[in-house]
């Protein structure tokens, strides 16, 4: 009799049954002791008591079976609802969802796969994810599948053949081979084709501008808000007479001290303060290389600002004007001296007499 009073499988854990429903189902069991007590104390003949007990036990068995059937039906309905809900989520998802074996053969492909990839990609069991992957990415995909099968999860970025164009997918792979309902590796792939194209375009643009900067005839030096050198091209290092290696990351003033006289430092500090206040400026600058050679330069400094408009550093352009300065000096000398003797000519003598 104790076994008969146990709840049916899943009766106490039925997800969709409310507390009131469970109480109603257990109500017959609550009245069972009362019925048995009434039967025993009714003063009836012993044979009749046995028949009544048999009838009561039979009724309880039938009632318990009805409860079990009802609970199993509720569980089945709940499973169906969950299945339909998850199916709706998968079918409506923009991500590509696949279930594959460790070798890449596809057991299931979501409708989004059929929309993004060729028609054969929507037919499970007849194609392999590795085969539609770009040859350059197949090794990475195989490695990701193997890693997921051993460690439980992995990720990779691959290019696959799409319906209209190659697609770049960012995939996360999870091992669900132990789940009989899945029995494979679940691949959730996000289409990042446009993002990858933008990244490639940005990288190409950055390489192009870097080539322009590195091959420019002007020296270019960029320092941050703390006056730390963040970029310097080869031309600027050549004009300063310093090796390019090791200049990035050093304080800009520490670099310039090697080519400036002590008297020039206060003016340099003033110019850097102007840049912090957002003021651009140009000036001629004479520097002396470590080997003693003198370089005349025209320097243009422009403040850099961040996204919020705050000071973010300084862009310095350095133009070598040594040849121009030397030519101007030579022309002035030729205008005041005799070409043959090098002595002051009549124009310089007249100027000196007038000054006296």
Tab-separated table of C-alpha atoms in Angstrom:
chain	number	residue	atom	x	y	z
A	1	UNK	CA	0.000	0.000	0.000
A	2	UNK	CA	2.939	2.352	0.706
A	3	UNK	CA	4.132	1.910	-2.862
A	4	UNK	CA	0.715	2.894	-4.126
A	5	UNK	CA	0.833	6.146	-2.207
A	6	UNK	CA	4.066	7.303	-3.921
A	7	UNK	CA	3.534	10.083	-6.511
A	8	UNK	CA	3.826	9.265	-10.158
A	9	UNK	CA	7.064	10.016	-12.052
A	10	UNK	CA	7.542	13.711	-12.382
A	11	UNK	CA	4.418	14.495	-10.333
A	12	UNK	CA	6.219	16.586	-7.759
A	13	UNK	CA	8.567	18.230	-10.309
A	14	UNK	CA	6.101	19.021	-13.063
A	15	UNK	CA	7.263	22.367	-14.386
A	16	UNK	CA	3.915	23.488	-15.778
A	17	UNK	CA	1.646	22.384	-12.886
A	18	UNK	CA	0.715	25.004	-10.351
A	19	UNK	CA	0.563	24.418	-6.611
A	20	UNK	CA	-3.227	24.290	-6.681
A	21	UNK	CA	-3.200	21.570	-9.340
A	22	UNK	CA	-0.780	19.452	-7.341
A	23	UNK	CA	-2.919	19.873	-4.230
A	24	UNK	CA	-6.013	18.717	-6.124
A	25	UNK	CA	-4.190	15.652	-7.438
A	26	UNK	CA	-3.020	14.665	-3.965
A	27	UNK	CA	-6.481	15.132	-2.445
A	28	UNK	CA	-7.549	11.436	-2.857
A	29	UNK	CA	-4.454	10.308	-0.986
A	30	UNK	CA	-5.334	12.598	1.898
A	31	UNK	CA	-8.750	10.913	2.325
A	32	UNK	CA	-7.367	7.364	2.041
A	33	UNK	CA	-6.703	6.886	5.825
A	34	UNK	CA	-10.198	8.200	6.597
A	35	UNK	CA	-11.848	5.741	4.182
A	36	UNK	CA	-9.884	2.789	5.552
A	37	UNK	CA	-10.686	3.758	9.150
A	38	UNK	CA	-14.406	4.005	8.349
A	39	UNK	CA	-14.385	0.615	6.645
A	40	UNK	CA	-12.643	-1.127	9.551
A	41	UNK	CA	-14.863	0.428	12.228
A	42	UNK	CA	-18.170	-0.043	10.370
A	43	UNK	CA	-18.813	-3.381	12.117
A	44	UNK	CA	-19.311	-5.222	8.859
A	45	UNK	CA	-18.498	-8.884	8.246
A	46	UNK	CA	-14.803	-9.756	7.709
A	47	UNK	CA	-15.418	-10.994	4.170
A	48	UNK	CA	-17.134	-7.745	3.220
A	49	UNK	CA	-14.216	-5.745	4.709
A	50	UNK	CA	-11.753	-7.613	2.450
A	51	UNK	CA	-13.875	-6.890	-0.604
A	52	UNK	CA	-14.132	-3.223	0.319
A	53	UNK	CA	-10.370	-2.996	0.842
A	54	UNK	CA	-9.770	-4.660	-2.530
A	55	UNK	CA	-12.161	-2.243	-4.209
A	56	UNK	CA	-10.503	0.747	-2.557
A	57	UNK	CA	-7.025	-0.428	-3.587
A	58	UNK	CA	-8.188	-1.009	-7.142
A	59	UNK	CA	-9.692	2.469	-7.272
A	60	UNK	CA	-6.459	3.958	-5.955
A	61	UNK	CA	-4.454	2.087	-8.579
A	62	UNK	CA	-6.681	3.428	-11.339
A	63	UNK	CA	-6.535	6.925	-9.890
A	64	UNK	CA	-2.769	6.818	-9.602
A	65	UNK	CA	-2.436	5.608	-13.202
A	66	UNK	CA	-4.695	8.430	-14.373
A	67	UNK	CA	-2.490	10.924	-12.539
A	68	UNK	CA	0.640	9.424	-14.094
A	69	UNK	CA	-0.844	9.588	-17.581
A	70	UNK	CA	-1.955	13.172	-17.040
A	71	UNK	CA	1.435	14.202	-15.723
A	72	UNK	CA	3.257	12.500	-18.599
A	73	UNK	CA	0.957	14.274	-21.060
A	74	UNK	CA	1.731	17.587	-19.382
A	75	UNK	CA	5.439	16.853	-19.540
A	76	UNK	CA	5.195	15.930	-23.221
A	77	UNK	CA	3.287	19.136	-23.940
A	78	UNK	CA	5.918	21.128	-22.062
A	79	UNK	CA	8.707	19.467	-24.059
A	80	UNK	CA	6.898	20.225	-27.307
A	81	UNK	CA	6.429	23.880	-26.299
A	82	UNK	CA	10.094	24.195	-25.384
A	83	UNK	CA	11.122	22.542	-28.641
A	84	UNK	CA	8.942	24.893	-30.685
A	85	UNK	CA	10.246	27.895	-28.769
A	86	UNK	CA	13.888	26.971	-29.360
A	87	UNK	CA	13.125	26.128	-32.974
A	88	UNK	CA	11.555	29.575	-33.445
A	89	UNK	CA	14.615	31.201	-31.869
A	90	UNK	CA	16.997	29.311	-34.148
A	91	UNK	CA	14.941	29.931	-37.301
A	92	UNK	CA	14.631	33.638	-36.530
A	93	UNK	CA	18.263	34.152	-35.535
A	94	UNK	CA	20.551	36.078	-37.846
A	95	UNK	CA	23.521	33.969	-36.760
A	96	UNK	CA	24.350	30.801	-38.670
A	97	UNK	CA	23.790	27.724	-36.495
A	98	UNK	CA	25.175	24.340	-37.479
A	99	UNK	CA	25.671	20.977	-35.834
A	100	UNK	CA	28.722	19.242	-37.279
A	101	UNK	CA	30.741	16.143	-36.623
A	102	UNK	CA	34.424	16.487	-35.673
A	103	UNK	CA	35.376	15.997	-39.340
A	104	UNK	CA	33.191	18.951	-40.366
A	105	UNK	CA	30.298	17.036	-41.941
A	106	UNK	CA	27.035	18.847	-41.236
A	107	UNK	CA	24.204	17.163	-39.325
A	108	UNK	CA	21.992	20.244	-39.036
A	109	UNK	CA	21.942	23.710	-40.605
A	110	UNK	CA	19.627	26.534	-39.567
A	111	UNK	CA	17.531	28.388	-42.180
A	112	UNK	CA	19.919	31.350	-41.946
A	113	UNK	CA	22.614	29.084	-43.441
A	114	UNK	CA	20.477	28.502	-46.529
A	115	UNK	CA	19.986	32.248	-46.924
A	116	UNK	CA	23.670	33.091	-46.671
A	117	UNK	CA	25.297	30.118	-48.375
A	118	UNK	CA	24.604	28.040	-51.505
A	119	UNK	CA	21.447	25.926	-51.636
A	120	UNK	CA	23.287	22.712	-50.918
A	121	UNK	CA	24.341	24.172	-47.581
A	122	UNK	CA	20.786	23.803	-46.330
A	123	UNK	CA	20.766	20.027	-46.842
A	124	UNK	CA	22.305	18.327	-43.800
A	125	UNK	CA	24.427	15.239	-44.261
A	126	UNK	CA	25.379	16.096	-47.857
A	127	UNK	CA	28.097	18.675	-47.379
A	128	UNK	CA	31.098	19.456	-45.233
A	129	UNK	CA	31.861	22.780	-43.592
A	130	UNK	CA	35.575	22.354	-44.257
A	131	UNK	CA	34.963	21.925	-47.991
A	132	UNK	CA	33.144	25.266	-48.357
A	133	UNK	CA	35.810	27.084	-46.313
A	134	UNK	CA	38.527	29.024	-48.110
A	135	UNK	CA	41.645	26.861	-48.539
A	136	UNK	CA	43.731	29.332	-46.523
A	137	UNK	CA	41.378	28.929	-43.528
A	138	UNK	CA	40.792	25.177	-43.580
A	139	UNK	CA	43.700	24.371	-41.295
A	140	UNK	CA	42.449	26.881	-38.728
A	141	UNK	CA	38.910	25.433	-38.879
A	142	UNK	CA	40.158	21.856	-38.469
A	143	UNK	CA	42.238	22.929	-35.500
A	144	UNK	CA	39.230	24.701	-33.928
A	145	UNK	CA	37.019	21.619	-34.407
A	146	UNK	CA	39.672	19.395	-32.864
A	147	UNK	CA	40.171	21.776	-29.951
A	148	UNK	CA	36.410	21.941	-29.283
A	149	UNK	CA	36.160	18.142	-29.343
A	150	UNK	CA	38.928	17.877	-26.729
A	151	UNK	CA	38.486	20.944	-24.507
A	152	UNK	CA	34.770	21.672	-24.954
A	153	UNK	CA	34.888	24.979	-26.819
A	154	UNK	CA	36.937	26.987	-29.287
A	155	UNK	CA	36.652	29.828	-31.784
A	156	UNK	CA	37.980	30.853	-35.167
A	157	UNK	CA	37.523	33.299	-38.036
A	158	UNK	CA	37.030	31.747	-41.458
A	159	UNK	CA	36.006	32.726	-44.959
A	160	UNK	CA	33.394	30.554	-46.685
A	161	UNK	CA	31.731	30.495	-50.078
A	162	UNK	CA	28.535	32.538	-49.927
A	163	UNK	CA	25.595	32.805	-52.288
A	164	UNK	CA	26.649	36.152	-53.768
A	165	UNK	CA	30.105	36.735	-52.313
A	166	UNK	CA	32.603	35.157	-49.906
A	167	UNK	CA	31.531	35.503	-46.290
A	168	UNK	CA	33.788	36.116	-43.327
A	169	UNK	CA	32.437	34.308	-40.269
A	170	UNK	CA	33.395	34.605	-36.642
A	171	UNK	CA	32.556	31.191	-35.206
A	172	UNK	CA	32.205	29.823	-31.685
A	173	UNK	CA	32.239	26.044	-31.407
A	174	UNK	CA	30.867	24.099	-28.423
A	175	UNK	CA	31.054	20.349	-27.862
A	176	UNK	CA	27.619	18.734	-27.430
A	177	UNK	CA	28.489	15.216	-28.554
A	178	UNK	CA	27.465	13.796	-25.158
A	179	UNK	CA	23.927	15.134	-25.572
A	180	UNK	CA	21.897	12.509	-27.491
A	181	UNK	CA	19.579	15.207	-28.813
A	182	UNK	CA	22.526	17.038	-30.442
A	183	UNK	CA	25.322	14.488	-30.861
A	184	UNK	CA	27.773	16.891	-32.450
A	185	UNK	CA	29.676	20.157	-32.281
A	186	UNK	CA	27.448	23.237	-32.254
A	187	UNK	CA	28.792	26.057	-34.427
A	188	UNK	CA	27.402	29.553	-33.896
A	189	UNK	CA	28.770	31.777	-36.644
A	190	UNK	CA	28.321	35.532	-36.986
A	191	UNK	CA	28.632	37.215	-40.382
A	192	UNK	CA	31.341	39.882	-40.046
A	193	UNK	CA	32.012	40.336	-43.758
A	194	UNK	CA	31.389	44.094	-43.693
A	195	UNK	CA	33.396	44.490	-40.491
A	196	UNK	CA	36.309	42.519	-41.954
A	197	UNK	CA	36.197	44.613	-45.136
A	198	UNK	CA	36.268	47.808	-43.062
A	199	UNK	CA	39.184	46.499	-41.009
A	200	UNK	CA	41.091	45.558	-44.163
A	201	UNK	CA	40.390	48.973	-45.695
A	202	UNK	CA	41.535	50.689	-42.509
A	203	UNK	CA	44.701	48.588	-42.426
A	204	UNK	CA	45.448	49.388	-46.084
A	205	UNK	CA	44.872	53.075	-45.457
A	206	UNK	CA	47.129	52.983	-42.411
A	207	UNK	CA	49.896	51.237	-44.359
A	208	UNK	CA	49.546	53.724	-47.210
A	209	UNK	CA	49.785	56.758	-44.946
A	210	UNK	CA	52.657	55.191	-43.042
A	211	UNK	CA	54.571	54.734	-46.308
A	212	UNK	CA	53.878	58.357	-47.201
A	213	UNK	CA	55.075	59.556	-43.810
A	214	UNK	CA	58.140	57.322	-43.733
A	215	UNK	CA	59.253	58.339	-47.231
A	216	UNK	CA	58.452	62.048	-46.878
A	217	UNK	CA	61.260	64.561	-47.413
A	218	UNK	CA	60.158	66.393	-44.263
A	219	UNK	CA	60.951	65.158	-40.818
A	220	UNK	CA	57.835	64.193	-38.844
A	221	UNK	CA	57.720	63.838	-35.080
A	222	UNK	CA	54.605	63.138	-33.003
A	223	UNK	CA	54.573	63.464	-29.218
A	224	UNK	CA	51.701	62.790	-26.828
A	225	UNK	CA	50.162	64.995	-24.150
A	226	UNK	CA	53.011	64.097	-21.784
A	227	UNK	CA	55.651	65.128	-24.349
A	228	UNK	CA	56.652	61.506	-24.974
A	229	UNK	CA	57.694	60.673	-28.526
A	230	UNK	CA	55.159	58.343	-30.124
A	231	UNK	CA	56.335	58.470	-33.727
A	232	UNK	CA	59.350	59.766	-35.621
A	233	UNK	CA	60.204	59.037	-39.225
A	234	UNK	CA	63.603	58.226	-40.657
A	235	UNK	CA	64.022	61.679	-42.186
A	236	UNK	CA	63.623	63.426	-38.832
A	237	UNK	CA	66.119	61.063	-37.204
A	238	UNK	CA	68.547	61.768	-40.041
A	239	UNK	CA	68.250	65.549	-39.584
A	240	UNK	CA	68.807	65.155	-35.849
A	241	UNK	CA	71.806	62.936	-36.489
A	242	UNK	CA	70.439	60.221	-34.200
A	243	UNK	CA	69.673	56.515	-34.814
A	244	UNK	CA	65.972	55.869	-35.388
A	245	UNK	CA	65.914	52.857	-33.097
A	246	UNK	CA	65.136	53.770	-29.505
A	247	UNK	CA	63.698	57.240	-30.124
A	248	UNK	CA	60.051	56.224	-29.767
A	249	UNK	CA	59.042	56.254	-26.120
A	250	UNK	CA	61.647	58.818	-25.050
A	251	UNK	CA	60.747	62.338	-23.844
A	252	UNK	CA	60.879	64.690	-26.825
A	253	UNK	CA	62.985	67.251	-24.977
A	254	UNK	CA	65.559	64.589	-24.121
A	255	UNK	CA	65.946	63.977	-27.847
A	256	UNK	CA	66.186	67.662	-28.777
A	257	UNK	CA	68.705	68.443	-26.024
A	258	UNK	CA	71.281	66.518	-28.063
A	259	UNK	CA	71.060	69.068	-30.905
A	260	UNK	CA	70.285	72.314	-29.014
A	261	UNK	CA	72.379	74.752	-27.057
A	262	UNK	CA	71.360	75.477	-23.438
A	263	UNK	CA	70.257	78.976	-24.466
A	264	UNK	CA	67.575	77.495	-26.714
A	265	UNK	CA	65.802	75.457	-24.028
A	266	UNK	CA	63.637	78.275	-22.532
A	267	UNK	CA	62.280	79.149	-25.986
A	268	UNK	CA	61.506	75.473	-26.630
A	269	UNK	CA	59.573	75.210	-23.349
A	270	UNK	CA	57.562	78.316	-24.308
A	271	UNK	CA	56.668	76.829	-27.685
A	272	UNK	CA	55.537	73.568	-26.111
A	273	UNK	CA	53.335	75.512	-23.703
A	274	UNK	CA	51.756	77.321	-26.666
A	275	UNK	CA	50.868	73.980	-28.229
A	276	UNK	CA	49.167	72.915	-24.994
A	277	UNK	CA	47.016	76.020	-25.265
A	278	UNK	CA	46.042	75.039	-28.804
A	279	UNK	CA	48.291	77.558	-30.612
A	280	UNK	CA	50.131	76.479	-33.771
A	281	UNK	CA	53.400	78.063	-34.743
A	282	UNK	CA	56.310	78.084	-37.190
A	283	UNK	CA	59.907	79.124	-36.626
A	284	UNK	CA	63.414	78.631	-37.944
A	285	UNK	CA	65.625	76.399	-35.887
A	286	UNK	CA	69.367	75.801	-36.032
A	287	UNK	CA	70.595	72.522	-34.636
A	288	UNK	CA	73.985	70.952	-34.337
A	289	UNK	CA	74.307	67.246	-34.967
A	290	UNK	CA	76.420	65.098	-32.645
A	291	UNK	CA	79.078	64.960	-35.399
A	292	UNK	CA	79.310	68.765	-35.396
A	293	UNK	CA	77.468	69.499	-38.638
A	294	UNK	CA	74.992	72.385	-38.522
A	295	UNK	CA	71.471	71.991	-39.915
A	296	UNK	CA	69.111	74.901	-40.502
A	297	UNK	CA	65.485	73.807	-40.222
A	298	UNK	CA	62.039	75.333	-40.525
A	299	UNK	CA	59.779	73.844	-37.860
A	300	UNK	CA	55.971	73.835	-37.800
A	301	UNK	CA	54.208	72.643	-34.681
A	302	UNK	CA	50.476	71.865	-34.534
A	303	UNK	CA	48.515	70.730	-31.477
A	304	UNK	CA	46.575	67.471	-31.668
A	305	UNK	CA	43.190	67.057	-29.977
A	306	UNK	CA	41.273	63.958	-28.859
A	307	UNK	CA	37.619	63.105	-29.491
A	308	UNK	CA	36.540	65.371	-26.618
A	309	UNK	CA	38.568	68.313	-27.919
A	310	UNK	CA	41.270	68.050	-25.250
A	311	UNK	CA	44.981	68.381	-25.866
A	312	UNK	CA	46.381	65.063	-27.076
A	313	UNK	CA	49.881	65.876	-28.299
A	314	UNK	CA	51.889	67.761	-30.911
A	315	UNK	CA	52.593	67.113	-34.588
A	316	UNK	CA	55.944	68.598	-35.585
A	317	UNK	CA	57.040	68.991	-39.215
A	318	UNK	CA	60.738	69.709	-39.800
A	319	UNK	CA	61.996	70.984	-43.165
A	320	UNK	CA	65.706	71.138	-43.875
A	321	UNK	CA	66.459	74.639	-45.217
A	322	UNK	CA	70.240	74.426	-44.861
A	323	UNK	CA	70.852	74.833	-48.605
A	324	UNK	CA	68.583	77.889	-48.773
A	325	UNK	CA	70.202	79.571	-45.760
A	326	UNK	CA	73.692	78.906	-47.100
A	327	UNK	CA	72.714	80.336	-50.495
A	328	UNK	CA	71.242	83.449	-48.887
A	329	UNK	CA	74.385	83.934	-46.825
A	330	UNK	CA	76.543	83.533	-49.914
A	331	UNK	CA	74.478	86.089	-51.845
A	332	UNK	CA	74.805	88.585	-49.026
A	333	UNK	CA	78.542	87.974	-48.908
A	334	UNK	CA	78.907	88.367	-52.660
A	335	UNK	CA	76.978	91.645	-52.524
A	336	UNK	CA	79.482	93.146	-50.054
A	337	UNK	CA	82.850	91.693	-51.073
A	338	UNK	CA	85.027	91.580	-54.159
A	339	UNK	CA	84.747	88.256	-55.930
A	340	UNK	CA	88.510	88.078	-56.655
A	341	UNK	CA	90.113	89.412	-53.488
A	342	UNK	CA	87.383	88.769	-50.959
A	343	UNK	CA	87.903	92.295	-49.629
A	344	UNK	CA	85.002	94.644	-48.902
A	345	UNK	CA	83.774	96.242	-52.104
A	346	UNK	CA	82.607	99.805	-52.708
A	347	UNK	CA	79.050	99.088	-51.540
A	348	UNK	CA	80.257	97.815	-48.167
A	349	UNK	CA	82.728	100.719	-47.773
A	350	UNK	CA	79.980	103.238	-48.531
A	351	UNK	CA	77.701	101.551	-46.034
A	352	UNK	CA	80.350	101.658	-43.327
A	353	UNK	CA	81.149	105.321	-44.023
A	354	UNK	CA	77.486	106.186	-43.837
A	355	UNK	CA	77.193	104.337	-40.555
A	356	UNK	CA	80.179	106.181	-39.136
